Coordinates of C-alpha atoms and ligand atoms in Angstrom, one line a residue:
X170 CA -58.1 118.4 107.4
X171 CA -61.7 120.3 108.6
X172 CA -63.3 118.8 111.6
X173 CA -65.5 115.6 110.9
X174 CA -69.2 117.0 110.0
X175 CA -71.7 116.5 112.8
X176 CA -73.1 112.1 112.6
X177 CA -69.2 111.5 111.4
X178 CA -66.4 110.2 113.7
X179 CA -62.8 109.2 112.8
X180 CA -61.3 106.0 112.8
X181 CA -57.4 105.2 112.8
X182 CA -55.9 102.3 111.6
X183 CA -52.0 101.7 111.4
X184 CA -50.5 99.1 109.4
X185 CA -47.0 97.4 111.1
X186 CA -45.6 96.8 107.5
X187 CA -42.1 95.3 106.0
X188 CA -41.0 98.1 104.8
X189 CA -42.7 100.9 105.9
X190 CA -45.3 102.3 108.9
X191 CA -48.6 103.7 107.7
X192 CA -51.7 105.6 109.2
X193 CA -54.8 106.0 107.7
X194 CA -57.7 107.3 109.4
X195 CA -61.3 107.3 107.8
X196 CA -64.8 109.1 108.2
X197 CA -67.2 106.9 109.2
X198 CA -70.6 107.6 109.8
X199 CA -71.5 107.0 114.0
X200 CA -73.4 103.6 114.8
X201 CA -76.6 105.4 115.1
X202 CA -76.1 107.4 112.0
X203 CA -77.1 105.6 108.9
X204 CA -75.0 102.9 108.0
X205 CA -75.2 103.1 104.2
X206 CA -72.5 100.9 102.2
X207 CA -69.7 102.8 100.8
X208 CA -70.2 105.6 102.8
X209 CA -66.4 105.2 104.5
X210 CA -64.0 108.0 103.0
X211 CA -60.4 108.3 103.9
X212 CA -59.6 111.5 105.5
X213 CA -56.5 111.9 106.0
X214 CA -52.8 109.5 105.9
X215 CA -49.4 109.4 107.0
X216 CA -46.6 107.0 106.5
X217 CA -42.9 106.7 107.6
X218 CA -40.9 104.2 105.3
X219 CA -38.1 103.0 108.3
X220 CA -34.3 102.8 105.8
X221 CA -35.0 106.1 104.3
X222 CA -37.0 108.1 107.4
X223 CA -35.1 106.1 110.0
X224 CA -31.7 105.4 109.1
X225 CA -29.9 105.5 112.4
X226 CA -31.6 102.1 112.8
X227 CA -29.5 100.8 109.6
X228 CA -32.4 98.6 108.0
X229 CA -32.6 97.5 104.1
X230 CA -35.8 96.9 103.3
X231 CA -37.2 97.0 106.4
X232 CA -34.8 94.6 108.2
X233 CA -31.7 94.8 110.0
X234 CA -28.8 93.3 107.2
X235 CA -27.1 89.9 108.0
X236 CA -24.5 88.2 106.5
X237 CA -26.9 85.1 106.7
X238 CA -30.0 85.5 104.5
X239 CA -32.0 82.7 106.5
X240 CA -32.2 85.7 109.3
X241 CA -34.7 88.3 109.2
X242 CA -34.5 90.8 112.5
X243 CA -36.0 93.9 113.3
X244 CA -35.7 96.5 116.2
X245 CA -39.1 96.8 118.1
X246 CA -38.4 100.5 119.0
X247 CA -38.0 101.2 115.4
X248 CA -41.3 100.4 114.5
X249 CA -42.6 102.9 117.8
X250 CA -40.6 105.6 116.6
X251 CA -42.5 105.0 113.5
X252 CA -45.4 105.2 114.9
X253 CA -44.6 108.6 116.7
X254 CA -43.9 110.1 113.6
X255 CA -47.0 109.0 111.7
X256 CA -49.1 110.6 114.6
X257 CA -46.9 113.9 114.6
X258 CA -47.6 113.9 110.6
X259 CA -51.3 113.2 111.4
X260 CA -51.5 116.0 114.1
X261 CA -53.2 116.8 117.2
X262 CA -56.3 118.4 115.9
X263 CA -57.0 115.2 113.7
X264 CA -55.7 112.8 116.6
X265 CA -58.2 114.4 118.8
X266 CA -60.9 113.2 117.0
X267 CA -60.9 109.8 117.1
X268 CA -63.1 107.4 118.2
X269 CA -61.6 104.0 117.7
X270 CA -57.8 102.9 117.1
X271 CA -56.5 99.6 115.6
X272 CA -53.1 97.8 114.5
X273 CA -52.3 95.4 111.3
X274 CA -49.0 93.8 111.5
X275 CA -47.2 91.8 109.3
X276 CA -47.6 88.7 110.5
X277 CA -45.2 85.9 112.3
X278 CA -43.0 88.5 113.6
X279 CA -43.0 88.7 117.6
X280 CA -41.5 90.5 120.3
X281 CA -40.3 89.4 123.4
X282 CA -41.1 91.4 126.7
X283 CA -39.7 91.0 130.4
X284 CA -41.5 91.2 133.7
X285 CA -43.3 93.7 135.3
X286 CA -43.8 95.4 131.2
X287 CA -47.7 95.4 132.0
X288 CA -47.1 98.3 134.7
X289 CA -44.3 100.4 132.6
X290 CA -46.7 100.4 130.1
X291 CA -49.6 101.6 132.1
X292 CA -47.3 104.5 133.8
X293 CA -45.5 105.7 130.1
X294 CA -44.7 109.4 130.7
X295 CA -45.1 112.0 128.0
X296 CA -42.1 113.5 129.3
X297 CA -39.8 110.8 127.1
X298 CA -40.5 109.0 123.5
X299 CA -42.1 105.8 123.4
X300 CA -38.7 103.9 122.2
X301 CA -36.5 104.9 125.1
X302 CA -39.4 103.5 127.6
X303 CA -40.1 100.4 125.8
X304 CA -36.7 99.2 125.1
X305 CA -35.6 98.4 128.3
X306 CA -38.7 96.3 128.7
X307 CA -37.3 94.1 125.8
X308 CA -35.7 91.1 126.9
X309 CA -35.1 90.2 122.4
X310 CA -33.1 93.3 121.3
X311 CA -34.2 92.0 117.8
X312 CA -37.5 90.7 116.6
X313 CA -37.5 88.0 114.0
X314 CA -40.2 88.6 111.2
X315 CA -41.7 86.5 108.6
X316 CA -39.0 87.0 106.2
X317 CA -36.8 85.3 109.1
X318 CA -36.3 81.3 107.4
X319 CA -33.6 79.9 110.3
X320 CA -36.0 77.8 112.1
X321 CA -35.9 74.8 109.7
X322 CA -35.1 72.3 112.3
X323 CA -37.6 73.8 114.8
X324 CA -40.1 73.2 112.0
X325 CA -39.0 69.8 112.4
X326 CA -39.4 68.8 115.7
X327 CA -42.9 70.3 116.0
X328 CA -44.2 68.8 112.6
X329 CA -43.3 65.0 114.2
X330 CA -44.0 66.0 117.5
X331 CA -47.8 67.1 116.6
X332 CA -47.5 63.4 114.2
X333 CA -46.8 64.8 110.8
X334 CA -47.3 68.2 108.2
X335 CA -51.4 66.9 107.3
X336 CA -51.4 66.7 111.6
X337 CA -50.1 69.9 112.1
X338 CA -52.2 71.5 109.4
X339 CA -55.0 69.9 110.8
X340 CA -54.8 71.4 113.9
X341 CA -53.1 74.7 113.7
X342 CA -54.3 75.4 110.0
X343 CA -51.1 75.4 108.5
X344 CA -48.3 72.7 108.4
X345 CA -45.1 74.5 110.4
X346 CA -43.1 76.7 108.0
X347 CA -40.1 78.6 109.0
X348 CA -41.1 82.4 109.4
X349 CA -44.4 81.0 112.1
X350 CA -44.1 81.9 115.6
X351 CA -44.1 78.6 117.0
X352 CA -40.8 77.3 115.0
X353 CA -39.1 81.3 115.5
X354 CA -39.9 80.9 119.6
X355 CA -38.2 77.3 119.8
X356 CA -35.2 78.1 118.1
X357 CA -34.6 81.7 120.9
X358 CA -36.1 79.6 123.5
X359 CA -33.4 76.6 123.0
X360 CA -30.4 79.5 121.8
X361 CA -30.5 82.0 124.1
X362 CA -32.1 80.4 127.1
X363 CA -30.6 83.2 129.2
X364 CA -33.4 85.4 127.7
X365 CA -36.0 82.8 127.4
X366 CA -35.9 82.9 131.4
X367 CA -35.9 86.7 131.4
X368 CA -39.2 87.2 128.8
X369 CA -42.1 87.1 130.6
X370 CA -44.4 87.6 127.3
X371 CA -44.6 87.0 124.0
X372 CA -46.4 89.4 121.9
X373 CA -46.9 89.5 117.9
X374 CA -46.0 92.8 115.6
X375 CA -49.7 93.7 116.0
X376 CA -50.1 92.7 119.9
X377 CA -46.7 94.6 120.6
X378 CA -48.4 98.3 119.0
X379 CA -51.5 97.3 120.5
X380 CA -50.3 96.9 124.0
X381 CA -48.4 100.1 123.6
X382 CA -51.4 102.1 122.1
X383 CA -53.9 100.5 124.8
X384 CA -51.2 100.7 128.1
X385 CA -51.9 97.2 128.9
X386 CA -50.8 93.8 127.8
X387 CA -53.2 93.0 124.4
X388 CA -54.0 89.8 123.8
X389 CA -53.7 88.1 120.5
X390 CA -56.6 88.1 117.9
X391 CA -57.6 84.7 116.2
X392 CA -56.1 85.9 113.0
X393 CA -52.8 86.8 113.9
X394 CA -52.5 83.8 116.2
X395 CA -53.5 81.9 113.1
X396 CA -49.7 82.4 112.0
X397 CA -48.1 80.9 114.5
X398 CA -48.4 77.2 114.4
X399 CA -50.0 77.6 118.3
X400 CA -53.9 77.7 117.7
X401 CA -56.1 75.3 117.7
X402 CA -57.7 76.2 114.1
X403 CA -61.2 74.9 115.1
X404 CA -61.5 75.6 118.8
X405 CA -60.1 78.7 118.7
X406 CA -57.8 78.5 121.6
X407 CA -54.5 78.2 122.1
X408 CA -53.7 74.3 121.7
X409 CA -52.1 72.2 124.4
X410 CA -50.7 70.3 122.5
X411 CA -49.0 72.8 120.5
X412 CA -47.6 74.7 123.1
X413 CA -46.0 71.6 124.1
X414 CA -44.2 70.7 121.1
X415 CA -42.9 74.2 121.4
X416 CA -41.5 75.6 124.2
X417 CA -40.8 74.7 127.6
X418 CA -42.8 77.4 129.9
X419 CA -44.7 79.4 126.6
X420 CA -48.2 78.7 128.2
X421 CA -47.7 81.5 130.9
X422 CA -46.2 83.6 128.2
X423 CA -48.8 83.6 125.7
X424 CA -51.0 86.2 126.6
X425 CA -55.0 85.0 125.6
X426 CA -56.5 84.9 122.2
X427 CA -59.5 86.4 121.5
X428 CA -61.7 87.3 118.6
X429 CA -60.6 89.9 116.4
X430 CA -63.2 92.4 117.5
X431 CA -62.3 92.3 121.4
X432 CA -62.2 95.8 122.7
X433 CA -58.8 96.0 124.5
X434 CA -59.7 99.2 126.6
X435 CA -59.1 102.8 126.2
X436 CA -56.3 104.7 124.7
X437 CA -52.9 104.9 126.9
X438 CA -52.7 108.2 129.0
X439 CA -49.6 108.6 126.7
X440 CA -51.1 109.5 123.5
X441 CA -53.9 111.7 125.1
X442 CA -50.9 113.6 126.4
X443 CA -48.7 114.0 123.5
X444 CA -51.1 113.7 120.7
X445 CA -54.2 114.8 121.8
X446 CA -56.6 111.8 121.4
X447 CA -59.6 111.6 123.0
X448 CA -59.6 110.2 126.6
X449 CA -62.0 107.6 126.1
X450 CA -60.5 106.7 122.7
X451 CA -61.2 102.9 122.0
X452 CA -58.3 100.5 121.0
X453 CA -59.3 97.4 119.3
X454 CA -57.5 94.2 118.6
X455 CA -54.7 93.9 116.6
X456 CA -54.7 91.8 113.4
X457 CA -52.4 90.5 110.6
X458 CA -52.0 91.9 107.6
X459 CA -53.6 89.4 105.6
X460 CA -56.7 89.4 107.7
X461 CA -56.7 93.3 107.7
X462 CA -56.2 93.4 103.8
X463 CA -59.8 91.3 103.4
X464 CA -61.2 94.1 105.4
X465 CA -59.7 96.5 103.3
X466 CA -60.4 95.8 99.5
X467 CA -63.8 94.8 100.9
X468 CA -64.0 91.1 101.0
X469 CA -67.2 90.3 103.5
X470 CA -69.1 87.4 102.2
X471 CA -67.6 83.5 101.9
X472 CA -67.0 83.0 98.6
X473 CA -65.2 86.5 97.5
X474 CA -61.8 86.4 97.1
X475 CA -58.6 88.3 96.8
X476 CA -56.3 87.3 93.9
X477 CA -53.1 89.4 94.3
X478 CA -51.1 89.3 91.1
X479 CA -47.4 90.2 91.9
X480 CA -43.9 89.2 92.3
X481 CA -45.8 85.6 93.5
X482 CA -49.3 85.2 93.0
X483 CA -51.4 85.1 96.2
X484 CA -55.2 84.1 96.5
X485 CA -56.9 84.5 100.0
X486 CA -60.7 84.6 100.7
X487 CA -63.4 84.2 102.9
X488 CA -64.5 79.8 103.3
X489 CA -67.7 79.2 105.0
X490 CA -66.0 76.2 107.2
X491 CA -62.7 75.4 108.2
X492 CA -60.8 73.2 105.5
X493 CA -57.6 72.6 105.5
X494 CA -55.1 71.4 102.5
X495 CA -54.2 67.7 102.9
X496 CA -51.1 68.4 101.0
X497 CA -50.3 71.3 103.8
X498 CA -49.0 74.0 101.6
X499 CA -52.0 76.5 101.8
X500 CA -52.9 78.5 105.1
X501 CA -56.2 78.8 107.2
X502 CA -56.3 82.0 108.7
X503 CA -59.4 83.3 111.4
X504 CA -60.9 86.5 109.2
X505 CA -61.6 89.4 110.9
X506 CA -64.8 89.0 110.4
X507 CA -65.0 85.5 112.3
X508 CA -65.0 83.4 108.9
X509 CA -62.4 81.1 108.1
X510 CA -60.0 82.2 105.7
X511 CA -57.7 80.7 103.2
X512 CA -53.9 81.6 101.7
X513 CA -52.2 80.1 99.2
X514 CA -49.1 81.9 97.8
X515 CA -47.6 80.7 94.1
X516 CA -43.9 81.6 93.9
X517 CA -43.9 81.7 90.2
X518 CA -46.3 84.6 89.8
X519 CA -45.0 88.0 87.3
X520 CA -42.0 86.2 87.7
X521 CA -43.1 83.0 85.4
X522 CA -45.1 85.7 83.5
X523 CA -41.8 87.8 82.9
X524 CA -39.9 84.9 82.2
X525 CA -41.6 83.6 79.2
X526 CA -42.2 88.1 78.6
X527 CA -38.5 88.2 78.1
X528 CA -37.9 85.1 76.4
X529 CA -39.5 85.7 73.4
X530 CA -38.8 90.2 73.7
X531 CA -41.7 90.9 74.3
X532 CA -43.3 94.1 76.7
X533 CA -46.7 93.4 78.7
X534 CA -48.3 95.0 75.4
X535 CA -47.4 92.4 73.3
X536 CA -47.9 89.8 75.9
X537 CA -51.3 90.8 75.9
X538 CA -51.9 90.4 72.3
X539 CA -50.7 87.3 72.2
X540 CA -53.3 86.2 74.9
X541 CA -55.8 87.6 72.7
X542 CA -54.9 85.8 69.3
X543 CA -54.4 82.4 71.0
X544 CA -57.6 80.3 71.9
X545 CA -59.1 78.8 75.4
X546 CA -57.6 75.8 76.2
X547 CA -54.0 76.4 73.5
X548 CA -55.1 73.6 71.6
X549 CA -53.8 71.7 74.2
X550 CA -50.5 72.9 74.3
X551 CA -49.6 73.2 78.3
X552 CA -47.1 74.0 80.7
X553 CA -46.3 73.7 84.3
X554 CA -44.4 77.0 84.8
X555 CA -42.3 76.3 87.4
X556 CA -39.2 78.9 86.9
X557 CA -38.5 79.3 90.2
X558 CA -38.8 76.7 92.7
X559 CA -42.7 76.4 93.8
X560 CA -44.6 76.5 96.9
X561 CA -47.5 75.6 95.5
X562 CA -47.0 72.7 94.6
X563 CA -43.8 72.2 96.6
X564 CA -41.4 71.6 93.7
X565 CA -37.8 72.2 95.1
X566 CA -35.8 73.3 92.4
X567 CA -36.8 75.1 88.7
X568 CA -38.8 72.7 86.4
X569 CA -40.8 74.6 83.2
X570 CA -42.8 71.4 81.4
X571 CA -44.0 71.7 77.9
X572 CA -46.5 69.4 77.0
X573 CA -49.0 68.7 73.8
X574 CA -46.9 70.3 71.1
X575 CA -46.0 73.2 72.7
X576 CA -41.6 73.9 72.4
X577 CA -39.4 76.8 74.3
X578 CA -39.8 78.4 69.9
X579 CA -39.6 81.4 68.6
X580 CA -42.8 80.7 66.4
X581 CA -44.2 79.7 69.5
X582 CA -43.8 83.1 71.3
X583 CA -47.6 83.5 71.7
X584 CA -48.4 80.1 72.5
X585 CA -45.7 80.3 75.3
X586 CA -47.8 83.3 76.7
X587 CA -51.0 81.5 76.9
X588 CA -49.3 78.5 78.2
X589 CA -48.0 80.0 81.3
X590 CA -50.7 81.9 82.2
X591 CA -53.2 79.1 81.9
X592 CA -51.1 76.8 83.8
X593 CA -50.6 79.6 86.2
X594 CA -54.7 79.6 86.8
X595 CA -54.9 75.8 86.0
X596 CA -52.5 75.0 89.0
X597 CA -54.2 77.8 91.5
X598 CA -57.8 75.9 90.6
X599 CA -56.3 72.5 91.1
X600 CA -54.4 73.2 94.3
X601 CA -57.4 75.1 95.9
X602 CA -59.7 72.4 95.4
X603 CA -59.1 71.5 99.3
X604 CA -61.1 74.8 100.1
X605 CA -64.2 73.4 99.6
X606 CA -65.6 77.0 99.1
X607 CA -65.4 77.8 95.3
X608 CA -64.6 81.7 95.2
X609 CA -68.0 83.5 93.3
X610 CA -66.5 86.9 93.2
X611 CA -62.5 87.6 92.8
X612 CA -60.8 91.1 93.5
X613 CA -57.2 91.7 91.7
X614 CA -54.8 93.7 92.7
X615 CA -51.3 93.8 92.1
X616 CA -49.9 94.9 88.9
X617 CA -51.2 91.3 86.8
X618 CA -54.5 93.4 87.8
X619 CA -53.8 95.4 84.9
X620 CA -54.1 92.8 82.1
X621 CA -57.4 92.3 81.2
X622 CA -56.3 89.5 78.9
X623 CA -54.8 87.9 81.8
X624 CA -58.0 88.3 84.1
X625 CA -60.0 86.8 81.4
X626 CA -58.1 83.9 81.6
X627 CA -58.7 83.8 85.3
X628 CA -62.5 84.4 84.9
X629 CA -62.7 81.2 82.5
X630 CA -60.5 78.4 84.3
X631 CA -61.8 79.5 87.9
X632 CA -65.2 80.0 86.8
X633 CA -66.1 83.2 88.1
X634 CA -66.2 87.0 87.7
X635 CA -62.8 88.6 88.4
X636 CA -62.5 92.2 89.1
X637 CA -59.5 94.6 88.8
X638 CA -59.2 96.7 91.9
X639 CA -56.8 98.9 92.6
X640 CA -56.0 99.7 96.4
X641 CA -53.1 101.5 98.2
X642 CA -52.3 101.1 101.6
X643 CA -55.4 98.0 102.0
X644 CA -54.0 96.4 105.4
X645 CA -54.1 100.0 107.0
X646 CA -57.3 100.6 105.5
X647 CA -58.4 97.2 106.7
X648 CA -57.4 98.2 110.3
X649 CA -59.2 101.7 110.5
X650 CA -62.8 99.8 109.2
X651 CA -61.9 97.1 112.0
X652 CA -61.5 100.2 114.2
X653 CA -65.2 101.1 113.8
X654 CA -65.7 98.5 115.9
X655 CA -68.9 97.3 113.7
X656 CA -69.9 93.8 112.1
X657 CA -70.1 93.7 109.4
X658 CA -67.4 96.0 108.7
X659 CA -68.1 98.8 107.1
X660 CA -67.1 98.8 103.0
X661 CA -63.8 100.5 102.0
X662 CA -64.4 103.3 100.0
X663 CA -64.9 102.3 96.0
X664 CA -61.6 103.3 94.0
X665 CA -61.0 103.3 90.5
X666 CA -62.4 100.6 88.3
X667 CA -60.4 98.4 86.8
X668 CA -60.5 96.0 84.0
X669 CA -62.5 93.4 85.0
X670 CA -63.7 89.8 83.0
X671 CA -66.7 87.5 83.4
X672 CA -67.0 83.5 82.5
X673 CA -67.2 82.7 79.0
X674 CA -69.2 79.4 79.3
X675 CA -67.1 77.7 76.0
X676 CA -63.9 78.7 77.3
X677 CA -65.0 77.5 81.0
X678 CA -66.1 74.3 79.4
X679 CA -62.5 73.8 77.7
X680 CA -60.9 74.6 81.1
X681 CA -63.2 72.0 83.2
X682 CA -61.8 69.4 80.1
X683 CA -58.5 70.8 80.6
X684 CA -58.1 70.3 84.4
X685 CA -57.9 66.7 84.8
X686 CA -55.0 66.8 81.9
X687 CA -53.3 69.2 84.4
X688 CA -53.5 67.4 86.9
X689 CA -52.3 64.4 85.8
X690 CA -49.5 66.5 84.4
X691 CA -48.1 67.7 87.7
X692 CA -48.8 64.3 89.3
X693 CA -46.0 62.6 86.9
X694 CA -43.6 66.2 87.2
X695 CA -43.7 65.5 91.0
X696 CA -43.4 61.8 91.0
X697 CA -40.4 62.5 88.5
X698 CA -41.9 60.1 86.3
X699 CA -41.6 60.8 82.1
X700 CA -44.1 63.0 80.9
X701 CA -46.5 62.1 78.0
Ligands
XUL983 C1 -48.1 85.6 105.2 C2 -46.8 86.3 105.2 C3 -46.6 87.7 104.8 C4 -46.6 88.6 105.9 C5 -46.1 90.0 105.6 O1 -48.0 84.3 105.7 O2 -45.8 85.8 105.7 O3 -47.7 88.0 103.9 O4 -47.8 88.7 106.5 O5 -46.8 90.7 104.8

């Protein structure tokens, strides 16, 4: 990589992920420069995927294996080791360019530290690696991450003790769901209360790097601490109440929440040292990876949304208020950019979508087709496509419905294809409805992004323009614009277009006819009554 050109500077943002650690550090232009849109390029990236790069650590996809598949632990010095390796890969003469540093982590996960961490981490020496000095400040060997689902009884006791799942969502954001901090610090707290006395702090994946990055204790951005079951969604502090319900003695552990553009200080003497950064190197607040993501594929404005078309099908965007979903299975998360922001993750995503693929032997080609040759609306053939069992709604075990004609035929192959996907979109416009914010603009990703038939389909039953957009690597992205340290962040840089689809106002009109048939439909599946 050449030196930044004179008005440029280099930001750094490093994404905590599942499965794999990754740097990406972009040009921006300098506050005072001109701050054209677009004008963000990616200069240089790095990434360290943990089984295969660090296999003395034993992980499978990203985790430490356990008999019991409710358990889901990872070793913090793994992820530092990581991160030591990224920055070697970046190297010294592109490390001592930068201006501003910040973390994404997958969020949920957190890491326990003893007393008297806040000084080792100011004095870390260059003389040893960052996992031999942090480890012994670890009073959890293991951290539990969001794939961790043990805590179903802690999920329990906090749900009645804050009077209910609408209660808990109404305060936190979210009702309490097994991989959220609050439920995962319970069950240690109550398990190994040994260690519970001896942890002094409780940081998330993103607070954890952060604090080693800065040398200092970080505190906890609103978005991140949006995961935990702990924040009070509208006040923006940590709740009381919350803390109560959870743990005996976590208010003097829970290090503050601030807003996700808090400066945290200057880089750690460490990495000046051994990498080369700039002394006066900022570090800003860490963030989830859902947050960071927004930032990343470029989501500013309420009303644009993210539709991520994979394994499960996950929409998350910008709201102008807080709203929160009666029925408690969506998320409200604090944006990066202050806004409110919404998740709601369908199970049966490609999954349904390969289902019904396979069913009739089909490949994605002629899946397509038969989207095309089929009409808005399936002459009111419909289906609730629940293959697996569903988050949204919660539906506990497999249920696929067929209503209005349509059979599980073979001379209903293409039928069966429209089906799905329209009561794939159907169900994610029903079940949104408690956002209040319609979405006006939708970005896709994920590899559903590809079918244009498919975003066509999305275009006409949620009523806006959806947009195929392919990013790589959009949490880390996210974190090196939220690095900048400027609102509104800057824009990531464009990629490829995609296919994209606007509203066809006949088909929209079928659809707004449609919904209330839908949702009478999945009112009678889930009430287990018969079906018309
Ligand atoms: C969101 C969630 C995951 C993690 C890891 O609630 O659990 O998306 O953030 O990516």
């Amino acid at each position: 990589m050449t030196r930044p050109a004179a008005g440029v500077s280099l930001y750094l943002g490093i994404d905590v992920g599942t499965q794999s650690l990754t740097a990406i550090l972009v040009e921006a232009p300098q506050p005072e420069g001109e701050q054209e849109d677009r004008a963000v390029h990616v200069a240089a990236r790095a990434g360290v995927h943990y089984d295969s790069e660090l296999p003395a650590y034993g992980t499978v996809n990203g985790q430490l294996p356990n008999e019991d598949p409710a358990i889901g632990r990872v070793p913090p010095s793994m992820w530092l080791e990581a991160l030591e390796l990224a920055l070697e890969r970046l190297g010294s003469d592109v490390c001592g360019e930068v201006r501003g540093v910040s973390v994404s982590g997958q969020q949920h996960g957190s890491v326990y530290l003893r007393a008297g961490s806040e000084r080792a981490l100011r004095f870390l020496t260059p003389d040893g690696s960052l996992a031999e000095q942090v480890d012994p400040l670890l009073s959890r060997a293991e951290a539990p991450i969001w794939t961790d689902s043990s805590t179903a009884r802690e999920c329990e006791e906090i749900r009645c003790a804050l009077g209910g799942a609408s209660a808990t969502a109404e305060l936190t954001g979210s009702d309490t769901f097994e991989r959220f901090t609050g439920p995962q610090i319970r069950r240690f707290a109550r398990n190994k209360s040994e260690a519970w006395a001896d942890t002094a702090h409780v940081c998330l994946v993103s607070s954890f790097v952060t604090s080693v990055l800065a040398g200092r204790l970080a505190p906890i951005d609103h978005g991140d601490g949006s995961g935990m079951n702990l924040l009070d969604i509208r006040r923006r502090a940590w709740s009381p109440k919350a803390i109560a319900a959870t743990a005996v003695g976590l208010e003097r552990r829970l290090l503050p929440s601030e807003p996700p553009w808090t400066v945290v200080g200057a880089i750690a003497p460490y990495f000046v040292s051994r990498y080369g950064f700039p002394p006066d190197a900022q570090v800003i607040i860490g963030s989830g990876d859902n947050p960071c993501s927004l930032v990343g594929v470029g989501v500013r404005e309420p009303g644009e949304a993210v539709l991520s078309l994979g394994t499960s099908d996950t929409l998350f965007g910008l709201l102008r208020d807080v709203a929160v979903d009666p029925e408690a299975n969506g998320h409200v998360f604090i944006a990066p950019s202050g806004h409110p922001m919404s998740l709601i993750c369908f199970r049966n995503g490609s999954l349904a979508r390969e289902a019904i693929r396979d069913r009739y032997g089909l490949d994605w080609t002629g899946f397509e087709d038969a989207l095309r040759e089929t009409p808005p609306g399936n002459d009111g053939m419909m289906m609730l496509p629940w293959f697996e069992p569903e988050i949204v709604p919660r539906v506990p075990s497999p249920r696929v419905v067929r209503l209005g004609g349509l059979e599980d035929a073979p001379d209903q192959a293409a039928r069966n294809c429209r089906a799905v996907v329209e009561g794939q979109f159907l169900s994610m416009r029903f079940n949104s409805e408690w956002m209040a914010t319609r979405p006006n603009r939708i970005l896709a990703t994920g590899g559903g992004s590809q079918n244009r038939e498919l975003l066509q389909i999305a275009a006409d039953v949620l009523g806006c323009r959806v947009e195929g957009h392919e990013v790589s690597d959009g949490a880390a992205l996210g974190a090196a614009l939220r690095a900048t340290g400027r609102r509104p962040y800057p824009l990531p840089p464009a990629g490829e277009p995609g296919p994209s689809a606007s509203p066809r106002p006949e088909a929209v009109a079928v659809y707004d006819r449609m919904l209330p048939r839908y949702a009478e439909a999945q009112r009678r599946a889930l009430a287990r009554s018969d079906l018309p």
